[in-house]
mmCIF file of C-alpha atoms in Angstrom:
data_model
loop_
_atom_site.group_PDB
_atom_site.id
_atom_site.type_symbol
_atom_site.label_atom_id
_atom_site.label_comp_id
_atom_site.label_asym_id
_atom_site.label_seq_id
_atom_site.Cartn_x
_atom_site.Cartn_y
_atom_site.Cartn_z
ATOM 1 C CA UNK A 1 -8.615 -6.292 15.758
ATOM 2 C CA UNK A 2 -7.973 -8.753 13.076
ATOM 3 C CA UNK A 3 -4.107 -8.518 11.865
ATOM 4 C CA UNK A 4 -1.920 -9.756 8.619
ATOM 5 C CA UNK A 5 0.887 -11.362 10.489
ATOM 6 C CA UNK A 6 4.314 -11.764 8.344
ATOM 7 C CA UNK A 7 7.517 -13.746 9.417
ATOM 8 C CA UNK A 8 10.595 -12.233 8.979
ATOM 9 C CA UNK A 9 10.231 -8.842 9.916
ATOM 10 C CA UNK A 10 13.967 -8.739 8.647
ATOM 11 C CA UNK A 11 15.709 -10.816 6.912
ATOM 12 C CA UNK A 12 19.464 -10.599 5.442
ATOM 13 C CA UNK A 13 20.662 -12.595 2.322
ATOM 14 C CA UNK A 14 23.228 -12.531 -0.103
ATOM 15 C CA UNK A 15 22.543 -12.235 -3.850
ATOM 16 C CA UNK A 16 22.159 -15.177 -5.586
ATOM 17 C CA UNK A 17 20.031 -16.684 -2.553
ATOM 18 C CA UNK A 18 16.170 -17.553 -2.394
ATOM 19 C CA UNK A 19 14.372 -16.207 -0.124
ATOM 20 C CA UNK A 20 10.687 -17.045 1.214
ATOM 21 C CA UNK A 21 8.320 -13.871 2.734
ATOM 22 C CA UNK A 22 5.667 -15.714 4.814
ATOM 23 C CA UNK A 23 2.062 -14.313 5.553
ATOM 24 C CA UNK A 24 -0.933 -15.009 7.483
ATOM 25 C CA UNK A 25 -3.463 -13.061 6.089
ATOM 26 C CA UNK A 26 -6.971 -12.469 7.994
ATOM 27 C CA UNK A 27 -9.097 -15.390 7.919
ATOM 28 C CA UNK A 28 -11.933 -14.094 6.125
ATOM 29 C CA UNK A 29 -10.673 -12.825 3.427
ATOM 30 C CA UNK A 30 -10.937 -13.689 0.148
ATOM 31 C CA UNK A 31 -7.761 -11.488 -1.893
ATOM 32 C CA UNK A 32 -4.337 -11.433 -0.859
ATOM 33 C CA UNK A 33 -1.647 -9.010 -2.363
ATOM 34 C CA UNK A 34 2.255 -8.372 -1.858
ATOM 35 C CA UNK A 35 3.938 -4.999 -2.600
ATOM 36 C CA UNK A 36 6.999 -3.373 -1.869
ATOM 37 C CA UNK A 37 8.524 -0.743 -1.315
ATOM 38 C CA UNK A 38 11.869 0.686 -1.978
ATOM 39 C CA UNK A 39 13.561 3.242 0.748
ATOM 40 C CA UNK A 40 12.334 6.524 -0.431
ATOM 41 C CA UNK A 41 10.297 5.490 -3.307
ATOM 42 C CA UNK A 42 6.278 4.607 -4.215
ATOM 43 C CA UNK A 43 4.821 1.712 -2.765
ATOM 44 C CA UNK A 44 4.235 -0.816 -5.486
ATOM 45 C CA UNK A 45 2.333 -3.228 -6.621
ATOM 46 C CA UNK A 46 3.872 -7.179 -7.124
ATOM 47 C CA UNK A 47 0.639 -9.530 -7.599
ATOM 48 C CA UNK A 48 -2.761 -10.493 -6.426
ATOM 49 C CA UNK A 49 -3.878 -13.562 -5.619
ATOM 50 C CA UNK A 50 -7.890 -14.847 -5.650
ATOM 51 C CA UNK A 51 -9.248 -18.376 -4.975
ATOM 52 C CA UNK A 52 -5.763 -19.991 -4.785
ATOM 53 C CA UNK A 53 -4.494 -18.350 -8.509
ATOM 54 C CA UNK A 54 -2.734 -15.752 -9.426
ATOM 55 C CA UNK A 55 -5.296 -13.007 -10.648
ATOM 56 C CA UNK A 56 -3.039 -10.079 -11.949
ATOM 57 C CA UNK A 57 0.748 -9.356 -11.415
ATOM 58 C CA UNK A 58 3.124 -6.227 -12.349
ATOM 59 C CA UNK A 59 5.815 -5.839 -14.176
ATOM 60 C CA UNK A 60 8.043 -6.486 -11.335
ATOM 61 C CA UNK A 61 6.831 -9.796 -10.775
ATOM 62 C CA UNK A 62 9.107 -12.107 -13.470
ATOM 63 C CA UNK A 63 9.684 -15.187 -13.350
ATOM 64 C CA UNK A 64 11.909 -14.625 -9.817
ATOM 65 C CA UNK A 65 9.016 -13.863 -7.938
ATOM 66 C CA UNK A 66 6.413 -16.805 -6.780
ATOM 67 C CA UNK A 67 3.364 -17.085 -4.737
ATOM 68 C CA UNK A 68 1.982 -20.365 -2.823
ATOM 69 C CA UNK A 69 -0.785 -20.940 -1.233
ATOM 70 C CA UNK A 70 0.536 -23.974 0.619
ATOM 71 C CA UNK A 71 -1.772 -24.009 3.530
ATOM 72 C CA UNK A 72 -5.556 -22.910 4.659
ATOM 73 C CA UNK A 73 -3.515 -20.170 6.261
ATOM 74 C CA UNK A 74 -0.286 -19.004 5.235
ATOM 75 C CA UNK A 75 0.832 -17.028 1.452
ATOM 76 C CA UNK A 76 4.165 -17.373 0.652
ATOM 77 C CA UNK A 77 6.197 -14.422 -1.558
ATOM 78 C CA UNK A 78 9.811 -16.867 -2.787
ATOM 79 C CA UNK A 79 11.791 -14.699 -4.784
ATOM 80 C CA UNK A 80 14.535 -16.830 -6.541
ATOM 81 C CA UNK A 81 17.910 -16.261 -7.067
ATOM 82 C CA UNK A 82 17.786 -12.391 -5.042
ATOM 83 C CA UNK A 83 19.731 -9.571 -6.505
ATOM 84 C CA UNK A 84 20.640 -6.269 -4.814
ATOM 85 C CA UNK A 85 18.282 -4.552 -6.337
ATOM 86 C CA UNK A 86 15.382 -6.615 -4.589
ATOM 87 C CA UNK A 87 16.454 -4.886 -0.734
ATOM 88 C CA UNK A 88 12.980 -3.470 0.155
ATOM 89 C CA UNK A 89 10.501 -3.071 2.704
ATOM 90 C CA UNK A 90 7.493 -6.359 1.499
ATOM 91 C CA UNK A 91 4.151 -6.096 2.625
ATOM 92 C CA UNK A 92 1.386 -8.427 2.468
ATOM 93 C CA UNK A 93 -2.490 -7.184 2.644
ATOM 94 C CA UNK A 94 -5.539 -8.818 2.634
ATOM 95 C CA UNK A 95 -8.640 -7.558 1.940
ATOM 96 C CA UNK A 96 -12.421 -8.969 1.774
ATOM 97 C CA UNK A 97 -12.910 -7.064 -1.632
ATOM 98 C CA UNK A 98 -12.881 -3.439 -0.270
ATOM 99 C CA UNK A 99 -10.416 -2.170 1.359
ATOM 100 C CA UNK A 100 -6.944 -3.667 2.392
ATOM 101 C CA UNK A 101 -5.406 -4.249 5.689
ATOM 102 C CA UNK A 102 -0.928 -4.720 5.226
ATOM 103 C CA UNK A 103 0.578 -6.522 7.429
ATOM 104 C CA UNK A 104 3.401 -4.507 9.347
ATOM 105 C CA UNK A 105 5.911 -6.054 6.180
ATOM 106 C CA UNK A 106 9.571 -7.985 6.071
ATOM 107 C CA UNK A 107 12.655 -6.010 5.327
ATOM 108 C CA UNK A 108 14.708 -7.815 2.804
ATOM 109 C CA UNK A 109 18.403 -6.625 2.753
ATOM 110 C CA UNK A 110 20.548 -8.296 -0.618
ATOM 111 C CA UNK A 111 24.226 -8.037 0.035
ATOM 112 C CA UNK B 1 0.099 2.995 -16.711
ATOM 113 C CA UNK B 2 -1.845 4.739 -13.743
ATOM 114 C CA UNK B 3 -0.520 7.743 -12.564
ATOM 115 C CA UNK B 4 -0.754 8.993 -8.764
ATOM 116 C CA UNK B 5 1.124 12.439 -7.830
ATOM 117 C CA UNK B 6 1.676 13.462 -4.779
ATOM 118 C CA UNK B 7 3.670 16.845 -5.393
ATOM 119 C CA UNK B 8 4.143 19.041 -2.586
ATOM 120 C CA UNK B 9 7.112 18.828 -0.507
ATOM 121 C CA UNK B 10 6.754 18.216 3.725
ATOM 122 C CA UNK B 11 4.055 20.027 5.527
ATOM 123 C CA UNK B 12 4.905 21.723 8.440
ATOM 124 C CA UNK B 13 1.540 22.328 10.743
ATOM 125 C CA UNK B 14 0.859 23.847 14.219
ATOM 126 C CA UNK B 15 -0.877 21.519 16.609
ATOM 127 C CA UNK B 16 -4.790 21.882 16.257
ATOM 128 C CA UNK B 17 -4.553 23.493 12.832
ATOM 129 C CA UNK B 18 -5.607 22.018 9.667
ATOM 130 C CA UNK B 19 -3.287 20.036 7.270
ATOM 131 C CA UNK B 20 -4.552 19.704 3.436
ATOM 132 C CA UNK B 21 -3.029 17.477 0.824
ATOM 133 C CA UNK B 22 -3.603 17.009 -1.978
ATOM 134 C CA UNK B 23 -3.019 14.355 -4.800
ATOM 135 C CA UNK B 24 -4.139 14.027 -8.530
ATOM 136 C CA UNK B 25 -4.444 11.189 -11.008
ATOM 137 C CA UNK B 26 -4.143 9.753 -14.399
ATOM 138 C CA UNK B 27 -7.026 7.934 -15.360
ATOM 139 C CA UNK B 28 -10.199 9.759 -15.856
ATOM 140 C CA UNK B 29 -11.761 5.959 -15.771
ATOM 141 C CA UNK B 30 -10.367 5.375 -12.285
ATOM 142 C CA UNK B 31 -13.242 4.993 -9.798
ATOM 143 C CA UNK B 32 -11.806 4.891 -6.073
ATOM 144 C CA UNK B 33 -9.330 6.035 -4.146
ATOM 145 C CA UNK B 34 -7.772 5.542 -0.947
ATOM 146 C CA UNK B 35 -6.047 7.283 1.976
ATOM 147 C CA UNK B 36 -3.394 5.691 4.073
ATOM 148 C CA UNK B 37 -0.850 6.876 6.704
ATOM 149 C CA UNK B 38 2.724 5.489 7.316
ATOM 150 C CA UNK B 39 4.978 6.015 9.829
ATOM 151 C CA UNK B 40 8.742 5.984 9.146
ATOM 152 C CA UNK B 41 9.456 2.248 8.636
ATOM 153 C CA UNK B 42 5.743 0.983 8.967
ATOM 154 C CA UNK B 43 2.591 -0.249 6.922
ATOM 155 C CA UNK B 44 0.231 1.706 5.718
ATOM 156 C CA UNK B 45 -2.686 2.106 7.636
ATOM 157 C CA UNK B 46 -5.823 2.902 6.146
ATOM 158 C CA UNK B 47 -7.693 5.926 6.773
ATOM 159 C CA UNK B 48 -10.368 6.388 4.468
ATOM 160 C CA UNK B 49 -11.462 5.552 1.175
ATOM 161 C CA UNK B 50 -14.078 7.696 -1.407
ATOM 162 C CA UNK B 51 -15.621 6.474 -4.631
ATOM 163 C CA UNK B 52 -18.115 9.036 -4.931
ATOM 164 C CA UNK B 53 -17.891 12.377 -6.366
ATOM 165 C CA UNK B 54 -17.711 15.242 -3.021
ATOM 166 C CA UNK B 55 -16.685 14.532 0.884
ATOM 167 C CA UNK B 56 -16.477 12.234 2.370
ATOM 168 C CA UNK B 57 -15.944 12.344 6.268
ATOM 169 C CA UNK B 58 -14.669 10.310 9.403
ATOM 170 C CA UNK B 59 -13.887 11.674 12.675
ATOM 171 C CA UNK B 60 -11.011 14.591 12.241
ATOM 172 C CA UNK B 61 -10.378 13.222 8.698
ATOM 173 C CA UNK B 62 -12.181 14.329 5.450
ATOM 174 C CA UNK B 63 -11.442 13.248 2.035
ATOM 175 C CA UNK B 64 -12.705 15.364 -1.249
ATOM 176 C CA UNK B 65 -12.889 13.797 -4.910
ATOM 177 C CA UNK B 66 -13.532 15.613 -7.805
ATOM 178 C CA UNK B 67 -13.674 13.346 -10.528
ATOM 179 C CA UNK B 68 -13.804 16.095 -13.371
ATOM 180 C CA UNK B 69 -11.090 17.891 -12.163
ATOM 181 C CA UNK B 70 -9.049 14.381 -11.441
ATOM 182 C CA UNK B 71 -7.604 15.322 -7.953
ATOM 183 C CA UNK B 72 -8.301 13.815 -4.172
ATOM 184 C CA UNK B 73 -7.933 15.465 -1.279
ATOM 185 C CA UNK B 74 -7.152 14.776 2.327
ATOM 186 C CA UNK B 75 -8.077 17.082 5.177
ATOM 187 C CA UNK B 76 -7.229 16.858 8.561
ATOM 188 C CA UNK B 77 -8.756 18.668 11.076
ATOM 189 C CA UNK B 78 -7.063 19.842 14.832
ATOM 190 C CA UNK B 79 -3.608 18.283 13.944
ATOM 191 C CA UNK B 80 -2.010 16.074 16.209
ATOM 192 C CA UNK B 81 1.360 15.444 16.692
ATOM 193 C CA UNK B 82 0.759 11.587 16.234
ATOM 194 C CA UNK B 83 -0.888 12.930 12.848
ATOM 195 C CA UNK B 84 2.799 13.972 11.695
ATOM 196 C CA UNK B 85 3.628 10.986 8.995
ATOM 197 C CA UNK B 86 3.386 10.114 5.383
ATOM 198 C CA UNK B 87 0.052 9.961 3.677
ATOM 199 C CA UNK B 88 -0.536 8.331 0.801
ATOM 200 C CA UNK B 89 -3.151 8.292 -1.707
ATOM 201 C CA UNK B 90 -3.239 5.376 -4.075
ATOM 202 C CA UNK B 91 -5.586 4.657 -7.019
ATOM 203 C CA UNK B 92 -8.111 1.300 -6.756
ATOM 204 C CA UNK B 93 -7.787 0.055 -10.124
ATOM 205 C CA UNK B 94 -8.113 -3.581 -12.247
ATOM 206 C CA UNK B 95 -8.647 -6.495 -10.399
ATOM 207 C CA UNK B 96 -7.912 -5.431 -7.044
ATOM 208 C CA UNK B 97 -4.765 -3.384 -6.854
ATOM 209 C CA UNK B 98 -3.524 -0.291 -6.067
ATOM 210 C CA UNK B 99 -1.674 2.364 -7.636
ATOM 211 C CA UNK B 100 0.225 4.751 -4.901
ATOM 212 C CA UNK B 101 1.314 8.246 -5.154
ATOM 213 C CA UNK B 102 4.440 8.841 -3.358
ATOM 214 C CA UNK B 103 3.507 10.607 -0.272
ATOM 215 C CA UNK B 104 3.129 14.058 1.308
ATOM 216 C CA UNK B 105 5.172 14.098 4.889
ATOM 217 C CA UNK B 106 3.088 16.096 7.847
ATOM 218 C CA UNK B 107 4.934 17.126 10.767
ATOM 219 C CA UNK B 108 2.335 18.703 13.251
ATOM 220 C CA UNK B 109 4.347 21.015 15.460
ATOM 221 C CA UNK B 110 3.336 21.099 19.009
#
């Protein structure tokens, strides 16, 4: 079965650092998405991304958070300068334009 | 701002019983909804998903929307223990996103 594949499944930084969030969505589809989720809290929505734009984004996503295409394959999540606040569980999906498969998601830790 | 609650506390139900949850919404525009499970520290997995007023079912799983009453519910029939997790209902809204509740925790007691 066809999988969202993301690299780091953990990563450690310290505040003040950029980090990248990689992805490999499934190949067919057409929307890609990252949300995250803080330990104990919602699962929430960051940003969508459609025919290599952005197509909506939260709240959340200021002017830290970027997404990139760079590649036929891979979506990149950078989130510039981190802050401790940031340390959450990330997760990719990707969806044809129904329903969304997440890819099993990168824990960011900020210390 | 869309709304998704997801109220009652952890469920605790016998193997091979039935588990109902239940989760209710803000928007009485919103159109679809969505079911997924999450084990501690995982994704969410999709279960199901419902647009249409009624029930929807899949194997032991059947969702119910009720569109004038604003709520979505999840029943799951013969409980496993491998059912016992977080489910999560989350609104399809805008241009492709989704709107989660929080979660009701299952544990399915052997």
């Amino acid at each position: 079965e066809p999988e969202v594949t993301q690299t780091p499944s953990h990563q450690v930084t310290q505040m003040g650092q950029e980090v990248i969030l990689r992805c490999v969505p499934i190949s067919n589809h057409l929307y890609f998405y990252w949300y995250r989720q803080i330990l104990g809290q919602k699962v929430e929505f960051l940003v969508s991304f459609y025919n290599n734009e952005i197509s909506e984004k939260s709240e959340i996503f200021d002017d830290q958070f970027s997404v990139e295409r760079p590649d036929g394959s891979n979506f990149t999540l950078k989130i510039r300068s981190t802050k401790l606040e940031d340390s959450a569980m990330y997760f990719c999906a990707s969806s044809p334009g129904t329903d969304y498969t997440f890819g099993s998601g990168t824990r960011l830790t900020v210390v | 701002q869309k709304e998704v609650e997801q109220n009652s506390g952890p469920l605790s139900v016998p193997e091979g019983a039935i588990a109902s949850l239940n989760c209710t919404y803000s928007d009485r525009g919103s159109q679809s909804f969505f079911w997924y499970r999450q084990y501690s520290g995982k994704s969410p997995e999709l279960i199901m998903f419902i647009y249409s007023n009624g029930d929807k079912e899949d194997g032991r799983f059947t969702a119910q929307l009720n569109k004038a009453s604003q709520y979505v519910s999840l029943l799951i029939r013969d409980s496993q223990p491998s059912d016992s997790a977080t489910y999560l209902c989350a609104d399809h809204y805008g241009n492709n996103r989704l709107a989660f509740g929080k979660g009701n925790q299952v544990v399915v007691i052997p």
